[in-house]
PDB file of C-alpha atoms in Angstrom:
ATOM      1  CA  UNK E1213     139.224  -8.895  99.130  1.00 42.00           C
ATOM      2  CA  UNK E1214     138.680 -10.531 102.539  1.00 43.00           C
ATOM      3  CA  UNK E1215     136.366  -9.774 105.350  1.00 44.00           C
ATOM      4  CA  UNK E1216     136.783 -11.344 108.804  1.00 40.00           C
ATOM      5  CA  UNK E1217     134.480 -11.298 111.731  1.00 38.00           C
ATOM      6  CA  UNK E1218     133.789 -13.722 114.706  1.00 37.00           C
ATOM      7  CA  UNK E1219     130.359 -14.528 114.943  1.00 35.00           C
ATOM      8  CA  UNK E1220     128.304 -14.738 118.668  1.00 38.00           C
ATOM      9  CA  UNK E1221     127.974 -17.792 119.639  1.00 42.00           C
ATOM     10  CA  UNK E1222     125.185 -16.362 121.955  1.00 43.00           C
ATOM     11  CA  UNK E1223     121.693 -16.303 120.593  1.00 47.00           C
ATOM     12  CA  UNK E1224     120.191 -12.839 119.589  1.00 47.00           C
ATOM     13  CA  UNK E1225     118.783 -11.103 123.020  1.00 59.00           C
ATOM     14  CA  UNK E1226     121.007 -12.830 125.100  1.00 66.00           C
ATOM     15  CA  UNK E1227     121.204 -10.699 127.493  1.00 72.00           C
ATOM     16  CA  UNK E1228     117.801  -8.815 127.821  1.00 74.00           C
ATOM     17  CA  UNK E1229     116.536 -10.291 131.357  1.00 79.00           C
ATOM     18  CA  UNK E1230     113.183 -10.015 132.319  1.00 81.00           C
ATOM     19  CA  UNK E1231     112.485  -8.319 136.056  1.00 80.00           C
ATOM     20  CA  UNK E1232     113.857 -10.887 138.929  1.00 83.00           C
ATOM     21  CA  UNK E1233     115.951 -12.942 136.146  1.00 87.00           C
ATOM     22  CA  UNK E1234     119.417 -13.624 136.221  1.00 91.00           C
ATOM     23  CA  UNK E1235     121.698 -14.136 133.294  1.00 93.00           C
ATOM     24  CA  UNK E1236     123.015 -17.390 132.718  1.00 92.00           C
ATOM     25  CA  UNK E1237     126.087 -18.288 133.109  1.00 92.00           C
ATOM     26  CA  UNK E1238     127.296 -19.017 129.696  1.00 92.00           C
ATOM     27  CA  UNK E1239     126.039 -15.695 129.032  1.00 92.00           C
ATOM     28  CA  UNK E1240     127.642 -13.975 131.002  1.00 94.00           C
ATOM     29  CA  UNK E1241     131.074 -15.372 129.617  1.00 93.00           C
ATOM     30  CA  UNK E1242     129.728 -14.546 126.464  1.00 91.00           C
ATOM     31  CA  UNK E1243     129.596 -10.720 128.182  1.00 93.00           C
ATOM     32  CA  UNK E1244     132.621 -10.615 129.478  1.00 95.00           C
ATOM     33  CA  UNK E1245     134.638 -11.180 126.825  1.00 94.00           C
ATOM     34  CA  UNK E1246     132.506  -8.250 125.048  1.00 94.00           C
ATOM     35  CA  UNK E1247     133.422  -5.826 127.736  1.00 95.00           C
ATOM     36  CA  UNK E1248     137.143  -7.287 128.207  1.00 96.00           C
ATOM     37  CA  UNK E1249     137.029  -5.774 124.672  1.00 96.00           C
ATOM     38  CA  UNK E1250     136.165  -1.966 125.680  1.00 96.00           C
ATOM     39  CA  UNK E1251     138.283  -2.116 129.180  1.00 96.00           C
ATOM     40  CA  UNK E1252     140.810   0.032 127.438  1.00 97.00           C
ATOM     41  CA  UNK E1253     140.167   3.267 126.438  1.00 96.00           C
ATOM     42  CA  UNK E1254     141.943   3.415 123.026  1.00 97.00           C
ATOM     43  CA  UNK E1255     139.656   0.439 122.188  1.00 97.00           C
ATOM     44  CA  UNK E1256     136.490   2.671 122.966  1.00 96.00           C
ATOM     45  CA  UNK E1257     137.889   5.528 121.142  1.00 96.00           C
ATOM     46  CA  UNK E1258     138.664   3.907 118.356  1.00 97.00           C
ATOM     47  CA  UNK E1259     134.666   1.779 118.435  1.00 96.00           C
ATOM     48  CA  UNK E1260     133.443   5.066 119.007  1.00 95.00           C
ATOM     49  CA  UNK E1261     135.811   6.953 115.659  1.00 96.00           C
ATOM     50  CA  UNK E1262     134.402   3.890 113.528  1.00 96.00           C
ATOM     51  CA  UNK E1263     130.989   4.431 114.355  1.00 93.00           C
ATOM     52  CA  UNK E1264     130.945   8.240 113.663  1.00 93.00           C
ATOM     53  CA  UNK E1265     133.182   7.509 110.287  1.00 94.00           C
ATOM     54  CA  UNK E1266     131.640   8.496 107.071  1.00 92.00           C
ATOM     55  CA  UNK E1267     129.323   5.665 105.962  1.00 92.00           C
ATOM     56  CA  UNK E1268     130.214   3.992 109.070  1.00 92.00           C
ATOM     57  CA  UNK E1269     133.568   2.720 107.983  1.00 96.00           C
ATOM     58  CA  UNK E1270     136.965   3.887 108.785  1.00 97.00           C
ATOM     59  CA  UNK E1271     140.078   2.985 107.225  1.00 97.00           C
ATOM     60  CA  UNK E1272     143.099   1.876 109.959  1.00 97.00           C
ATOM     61  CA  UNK E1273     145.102   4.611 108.120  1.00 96.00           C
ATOM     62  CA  UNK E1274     142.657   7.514 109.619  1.00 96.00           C
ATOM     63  CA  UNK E1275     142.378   6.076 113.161  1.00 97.00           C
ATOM     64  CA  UNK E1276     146.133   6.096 113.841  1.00 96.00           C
ATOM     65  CA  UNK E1277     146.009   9.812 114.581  1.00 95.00           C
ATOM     66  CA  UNK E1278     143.218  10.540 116.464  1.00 95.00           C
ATOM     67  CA  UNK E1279     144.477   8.069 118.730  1.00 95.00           C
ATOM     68  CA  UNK E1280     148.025   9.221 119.106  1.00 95.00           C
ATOM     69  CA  UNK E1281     149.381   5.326 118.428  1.00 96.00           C
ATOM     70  CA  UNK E1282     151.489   3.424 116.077  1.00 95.00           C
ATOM     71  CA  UNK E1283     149.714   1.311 113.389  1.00 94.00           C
ATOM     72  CA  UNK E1284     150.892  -1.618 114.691  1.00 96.00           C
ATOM     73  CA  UNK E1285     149.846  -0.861 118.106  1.00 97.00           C
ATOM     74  CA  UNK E1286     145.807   0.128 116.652  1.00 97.00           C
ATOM     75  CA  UNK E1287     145.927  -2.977 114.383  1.00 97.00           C
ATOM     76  CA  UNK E1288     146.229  -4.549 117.891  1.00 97.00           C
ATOM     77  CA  UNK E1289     143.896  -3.532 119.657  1.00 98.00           C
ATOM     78  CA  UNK E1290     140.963  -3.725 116.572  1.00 98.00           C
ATOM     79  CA  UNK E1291     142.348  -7.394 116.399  1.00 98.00           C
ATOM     80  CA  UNK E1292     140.785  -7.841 120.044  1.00 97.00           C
ATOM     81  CA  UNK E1293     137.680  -5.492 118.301  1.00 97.00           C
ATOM     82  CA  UNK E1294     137.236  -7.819 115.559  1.00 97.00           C
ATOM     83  CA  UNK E1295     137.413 -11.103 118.030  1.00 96.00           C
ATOM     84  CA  UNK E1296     135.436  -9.837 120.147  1.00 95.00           C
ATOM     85  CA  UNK E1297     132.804  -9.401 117.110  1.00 94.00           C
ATOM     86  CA  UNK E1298     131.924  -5.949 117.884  1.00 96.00           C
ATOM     87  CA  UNK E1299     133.192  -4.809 114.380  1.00 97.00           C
ATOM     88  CA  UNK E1300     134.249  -6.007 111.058  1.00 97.00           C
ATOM     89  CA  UNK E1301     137.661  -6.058 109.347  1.00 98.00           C
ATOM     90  CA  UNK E1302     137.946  -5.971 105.330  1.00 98.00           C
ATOM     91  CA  UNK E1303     140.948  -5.831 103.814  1.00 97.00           C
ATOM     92  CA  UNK E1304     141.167  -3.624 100.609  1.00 97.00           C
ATOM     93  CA  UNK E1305     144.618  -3.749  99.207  1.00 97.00           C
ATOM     94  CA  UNK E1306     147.020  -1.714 101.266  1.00 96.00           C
ATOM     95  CA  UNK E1307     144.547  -0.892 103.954  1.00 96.00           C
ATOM     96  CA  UNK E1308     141.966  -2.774 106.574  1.00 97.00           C
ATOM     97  CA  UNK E1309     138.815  -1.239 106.499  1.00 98.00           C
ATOM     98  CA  UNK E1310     136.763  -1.655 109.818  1.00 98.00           C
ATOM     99  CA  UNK E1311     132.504  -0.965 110.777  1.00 97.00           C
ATOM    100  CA  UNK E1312     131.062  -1.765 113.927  1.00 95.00           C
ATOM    101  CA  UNK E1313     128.185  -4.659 113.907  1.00 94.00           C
ATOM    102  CA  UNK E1314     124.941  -3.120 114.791  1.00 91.00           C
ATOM    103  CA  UNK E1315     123.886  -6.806 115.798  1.00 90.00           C
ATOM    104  CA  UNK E1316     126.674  -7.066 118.488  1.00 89.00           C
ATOM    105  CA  UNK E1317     126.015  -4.072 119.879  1.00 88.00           C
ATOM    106  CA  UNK E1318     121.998  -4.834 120.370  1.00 87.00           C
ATOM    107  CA  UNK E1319     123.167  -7.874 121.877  1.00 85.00           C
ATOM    108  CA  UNK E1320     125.218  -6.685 124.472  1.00 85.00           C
ATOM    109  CA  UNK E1321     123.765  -3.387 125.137  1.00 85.00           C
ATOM    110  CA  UNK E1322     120.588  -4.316 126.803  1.00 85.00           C
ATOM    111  CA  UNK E1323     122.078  -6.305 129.322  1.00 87.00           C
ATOM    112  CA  UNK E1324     123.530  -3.023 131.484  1.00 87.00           C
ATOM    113  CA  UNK E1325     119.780  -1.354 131.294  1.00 86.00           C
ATOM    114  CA  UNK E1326     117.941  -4.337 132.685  1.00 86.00           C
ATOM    115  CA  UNK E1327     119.761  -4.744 135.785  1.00 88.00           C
ATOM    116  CA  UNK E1328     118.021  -1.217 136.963  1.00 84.00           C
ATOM    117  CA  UNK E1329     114.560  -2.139 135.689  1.00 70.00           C
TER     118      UNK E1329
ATOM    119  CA  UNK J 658     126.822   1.158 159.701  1.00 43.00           C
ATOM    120  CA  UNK J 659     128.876   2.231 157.049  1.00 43.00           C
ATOM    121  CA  UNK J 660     127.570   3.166 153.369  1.00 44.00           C
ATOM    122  CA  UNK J 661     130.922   3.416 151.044  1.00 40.00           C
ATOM    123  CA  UNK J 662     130.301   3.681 147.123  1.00 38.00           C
ATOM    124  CA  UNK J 663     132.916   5.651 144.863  1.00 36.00           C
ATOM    125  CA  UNK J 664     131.917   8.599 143.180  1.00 35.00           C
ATOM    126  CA  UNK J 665     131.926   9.130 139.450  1.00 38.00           C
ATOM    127  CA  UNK J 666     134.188  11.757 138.328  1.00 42.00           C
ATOM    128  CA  UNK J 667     131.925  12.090 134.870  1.00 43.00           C
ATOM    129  CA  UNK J 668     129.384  13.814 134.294  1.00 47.00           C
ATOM    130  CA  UNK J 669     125.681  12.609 133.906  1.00 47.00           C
ATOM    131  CA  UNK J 670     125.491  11.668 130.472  1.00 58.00           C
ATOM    132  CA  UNK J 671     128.686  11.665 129.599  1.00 66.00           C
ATOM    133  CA  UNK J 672     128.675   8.939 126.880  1.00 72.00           C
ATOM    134  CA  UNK J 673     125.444  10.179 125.188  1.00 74.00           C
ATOM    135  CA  UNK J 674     126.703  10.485 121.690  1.00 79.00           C
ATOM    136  CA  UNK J 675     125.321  12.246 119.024  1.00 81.00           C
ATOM    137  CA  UNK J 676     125.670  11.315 115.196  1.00 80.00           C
ATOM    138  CA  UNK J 677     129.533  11.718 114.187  1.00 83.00           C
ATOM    139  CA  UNK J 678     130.634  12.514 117.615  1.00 87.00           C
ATOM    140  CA  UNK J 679     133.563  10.852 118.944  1.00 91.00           C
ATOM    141  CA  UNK J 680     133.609  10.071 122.699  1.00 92.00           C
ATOM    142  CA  UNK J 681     136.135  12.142 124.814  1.00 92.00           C
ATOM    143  CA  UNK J 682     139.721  10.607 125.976  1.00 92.00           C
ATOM    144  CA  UNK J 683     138.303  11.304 129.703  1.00 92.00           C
ATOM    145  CA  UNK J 684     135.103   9.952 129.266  1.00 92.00           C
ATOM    146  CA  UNK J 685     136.712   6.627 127.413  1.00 93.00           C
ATOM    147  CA  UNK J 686     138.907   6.459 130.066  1.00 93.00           C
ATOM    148  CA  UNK J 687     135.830   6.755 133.154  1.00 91.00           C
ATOM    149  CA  UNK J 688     134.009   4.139 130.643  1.00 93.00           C
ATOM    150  CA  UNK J 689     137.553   1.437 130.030  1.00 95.00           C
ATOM    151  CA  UNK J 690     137.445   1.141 134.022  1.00 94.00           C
ATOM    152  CA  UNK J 691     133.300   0.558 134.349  1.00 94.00           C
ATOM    153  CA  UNK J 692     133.519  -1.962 131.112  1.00 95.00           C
ATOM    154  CA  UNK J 693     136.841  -3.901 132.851  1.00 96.00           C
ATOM    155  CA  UNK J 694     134.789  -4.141 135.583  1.00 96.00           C
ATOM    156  CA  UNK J 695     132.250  -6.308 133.875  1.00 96.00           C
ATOM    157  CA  UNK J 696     134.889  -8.213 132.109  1.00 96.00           C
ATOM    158  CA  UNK J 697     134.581 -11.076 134.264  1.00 97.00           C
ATOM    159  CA  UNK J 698     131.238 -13.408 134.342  1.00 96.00           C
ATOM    160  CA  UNK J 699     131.156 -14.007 138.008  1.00 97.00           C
ATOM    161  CA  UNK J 700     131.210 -10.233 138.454  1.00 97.00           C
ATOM    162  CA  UNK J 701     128.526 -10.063 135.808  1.00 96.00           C
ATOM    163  CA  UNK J 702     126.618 -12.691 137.269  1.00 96.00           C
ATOM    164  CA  UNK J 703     126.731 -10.844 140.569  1.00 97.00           C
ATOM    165  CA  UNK J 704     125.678  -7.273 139.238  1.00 96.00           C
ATOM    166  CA  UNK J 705     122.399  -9.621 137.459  1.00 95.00           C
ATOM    167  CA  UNK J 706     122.100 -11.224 140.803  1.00 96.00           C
ATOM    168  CA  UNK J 707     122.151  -7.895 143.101  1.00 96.00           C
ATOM    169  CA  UNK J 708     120.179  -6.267 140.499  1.00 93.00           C
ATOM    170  CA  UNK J 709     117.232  -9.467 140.925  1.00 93.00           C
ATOM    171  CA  UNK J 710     116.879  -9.618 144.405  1.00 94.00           C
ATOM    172  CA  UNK J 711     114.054  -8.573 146.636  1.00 92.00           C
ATOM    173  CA  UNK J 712     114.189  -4.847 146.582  1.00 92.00           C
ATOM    174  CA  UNK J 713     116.897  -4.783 144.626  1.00 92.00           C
ATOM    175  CA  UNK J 714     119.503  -5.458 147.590  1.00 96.00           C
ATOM    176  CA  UNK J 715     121.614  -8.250 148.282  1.00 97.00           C
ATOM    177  CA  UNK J 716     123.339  -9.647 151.329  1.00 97.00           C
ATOM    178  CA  UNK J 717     127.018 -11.059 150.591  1.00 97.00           C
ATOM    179  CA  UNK J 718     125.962 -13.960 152.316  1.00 96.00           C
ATOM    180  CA  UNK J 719     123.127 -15.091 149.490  1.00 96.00           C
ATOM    181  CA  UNK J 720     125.674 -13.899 146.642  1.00 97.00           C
ATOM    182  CA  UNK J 721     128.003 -16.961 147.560  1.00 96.00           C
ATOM    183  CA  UNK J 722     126.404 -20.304 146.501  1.00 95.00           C
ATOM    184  CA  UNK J 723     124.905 -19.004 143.317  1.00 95.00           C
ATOM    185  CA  UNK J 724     128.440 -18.294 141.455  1.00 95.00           C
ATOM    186  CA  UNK J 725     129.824 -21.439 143.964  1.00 95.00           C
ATOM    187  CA  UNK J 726     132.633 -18.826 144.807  1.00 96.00           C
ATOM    188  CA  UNK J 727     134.131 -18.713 148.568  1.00 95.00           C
ATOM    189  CA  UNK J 728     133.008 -15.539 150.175  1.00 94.00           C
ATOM    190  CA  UNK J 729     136.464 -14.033 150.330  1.00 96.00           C
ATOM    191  CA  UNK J 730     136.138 -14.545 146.524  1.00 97.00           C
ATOM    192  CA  UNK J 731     133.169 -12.892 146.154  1.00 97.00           C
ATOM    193  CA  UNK J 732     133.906  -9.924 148.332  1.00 97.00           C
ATOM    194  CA  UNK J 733     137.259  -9.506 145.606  1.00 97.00           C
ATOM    195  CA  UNK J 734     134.810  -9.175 142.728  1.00 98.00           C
ATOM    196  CA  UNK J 735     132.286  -6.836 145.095  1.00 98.00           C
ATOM    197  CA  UNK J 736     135.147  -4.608 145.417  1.00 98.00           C
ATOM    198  CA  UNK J 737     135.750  -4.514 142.385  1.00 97.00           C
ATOM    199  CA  UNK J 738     131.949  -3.724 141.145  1.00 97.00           C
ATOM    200  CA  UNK J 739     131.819  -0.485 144.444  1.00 97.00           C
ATOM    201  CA  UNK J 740     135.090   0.828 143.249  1.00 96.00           C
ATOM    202  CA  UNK J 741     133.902   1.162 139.510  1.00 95.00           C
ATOM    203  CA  UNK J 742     130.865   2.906 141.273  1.00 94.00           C
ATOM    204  CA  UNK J 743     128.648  -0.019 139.713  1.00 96.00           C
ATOM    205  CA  UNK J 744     127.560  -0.521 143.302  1.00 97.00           C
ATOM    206  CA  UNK J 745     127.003   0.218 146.637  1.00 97.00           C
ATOM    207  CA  UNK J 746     128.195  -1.130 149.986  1.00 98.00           C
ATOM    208  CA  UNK J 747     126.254  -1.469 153.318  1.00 98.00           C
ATOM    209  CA  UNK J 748     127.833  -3.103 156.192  1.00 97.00           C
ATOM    210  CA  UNK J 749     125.068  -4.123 158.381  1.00 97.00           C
ATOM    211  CA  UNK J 750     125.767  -6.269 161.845  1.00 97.00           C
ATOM    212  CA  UNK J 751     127.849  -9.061 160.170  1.00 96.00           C
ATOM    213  CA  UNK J 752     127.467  -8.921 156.641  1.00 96.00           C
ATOM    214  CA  UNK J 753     127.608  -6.543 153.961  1.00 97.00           C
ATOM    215  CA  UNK J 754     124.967  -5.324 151.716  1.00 98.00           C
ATOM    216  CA  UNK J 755     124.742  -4.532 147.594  1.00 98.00           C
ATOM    217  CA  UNK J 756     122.709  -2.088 145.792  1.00 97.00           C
ATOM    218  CA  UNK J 757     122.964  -1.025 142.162  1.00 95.00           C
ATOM    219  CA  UNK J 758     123.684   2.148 141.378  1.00 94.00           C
ATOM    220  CA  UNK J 759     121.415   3.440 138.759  1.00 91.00           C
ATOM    221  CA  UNK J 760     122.915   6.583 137.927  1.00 89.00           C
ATOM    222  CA  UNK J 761     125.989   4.924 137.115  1.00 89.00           C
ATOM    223  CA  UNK J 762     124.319   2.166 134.245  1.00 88.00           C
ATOM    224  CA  UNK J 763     122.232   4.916 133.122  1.00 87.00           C
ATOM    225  CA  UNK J 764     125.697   7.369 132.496  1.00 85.00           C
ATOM    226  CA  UNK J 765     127.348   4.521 130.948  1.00 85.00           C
ATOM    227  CA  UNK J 766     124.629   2.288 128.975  1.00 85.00           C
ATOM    228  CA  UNK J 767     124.218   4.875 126.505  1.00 85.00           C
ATOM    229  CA  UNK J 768     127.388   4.681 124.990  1.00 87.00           C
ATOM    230  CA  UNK J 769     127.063   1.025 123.219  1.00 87.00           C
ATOM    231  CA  UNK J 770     123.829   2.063 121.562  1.00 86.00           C
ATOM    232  CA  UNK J 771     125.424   5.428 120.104  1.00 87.00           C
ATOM    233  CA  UNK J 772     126.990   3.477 118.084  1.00 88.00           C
ATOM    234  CA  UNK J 773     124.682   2.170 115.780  1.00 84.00           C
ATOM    235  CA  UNK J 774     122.796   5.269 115.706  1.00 70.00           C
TER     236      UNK J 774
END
């Protein structure tokens, strides 16, 4: 049994800015590469088929399907998923399992909100 | 004076999911082209910079110097932000002016935190 994921390098909170603050710029890099990761919309299907998944895992052999895409061509795209740290792969003998990290997300997600407080 | 933003063609809320919902092909594909809009850090950077300013507005010519971009550069990535409806665009007299669009982070911030829900 393996698990991979790519940790943040950022630091938790990263991106919640405080009124009249502007994100740094390593930050933003950091955010980038987190939305590069959901600019396609099979990618945000298949975040959003993990995270409604039984237990909050989904096996690649369910999210072929729903998707309407060859195995090869989801493994892709939850390789960027998985680099991009926004979910977790484990392996578990013929299949990958995947969940999405609840840390990532609490990271990134703030950053959107606080540029309309 | 001209006022140009670009409509949303979802609906308010669109990517407010509840438990075990999965998000709609239409909606992923409205959110794919607001998310590869933010997958660059300058454009990031300027959306955090717009969204800082003195009553929230921006003139093109203070956006410049703090990504140390060339205007023409920075007008690209403004583009870029309007079209995805992340912004709006004021031509005043010589320069142009930025405004965040709330309505549009509040449609599409929701979606990262659903989730982890």
């Amino acid at each position: 049994m393996t698990s991979t994921s790519v940790a943040s390098t950022s630091t938790v909170g990263c991106c919640v800015l405080s009124p009249g603050e502007v994100i740094a710029p390593a930050d933003a890099e950091h955010l980038a590469r987190t939305f590069k990761a959901l600019s396609d919309p099979s990618r945000i299907r298949l975040l959003s088929l993990i995270a409604s998944a039984d237990g909050g895992e989904a096996c690649i052999c369910d999210l072929t399907d729903p998707v309407a895409l060859s195995q090869p061509t989801v493994s892709h795209h939850m390789k960027q998923l998985v680099e991009a740290g926004l979910v977790t792969r484990e392996q578990r003998g013929r299949w990958a399992y995947f969940r999405v990290v609840p840390d990532a997300i609490e990271r990134h997600a703030p950053f959107l909100t606080s540029t309309i407080r």
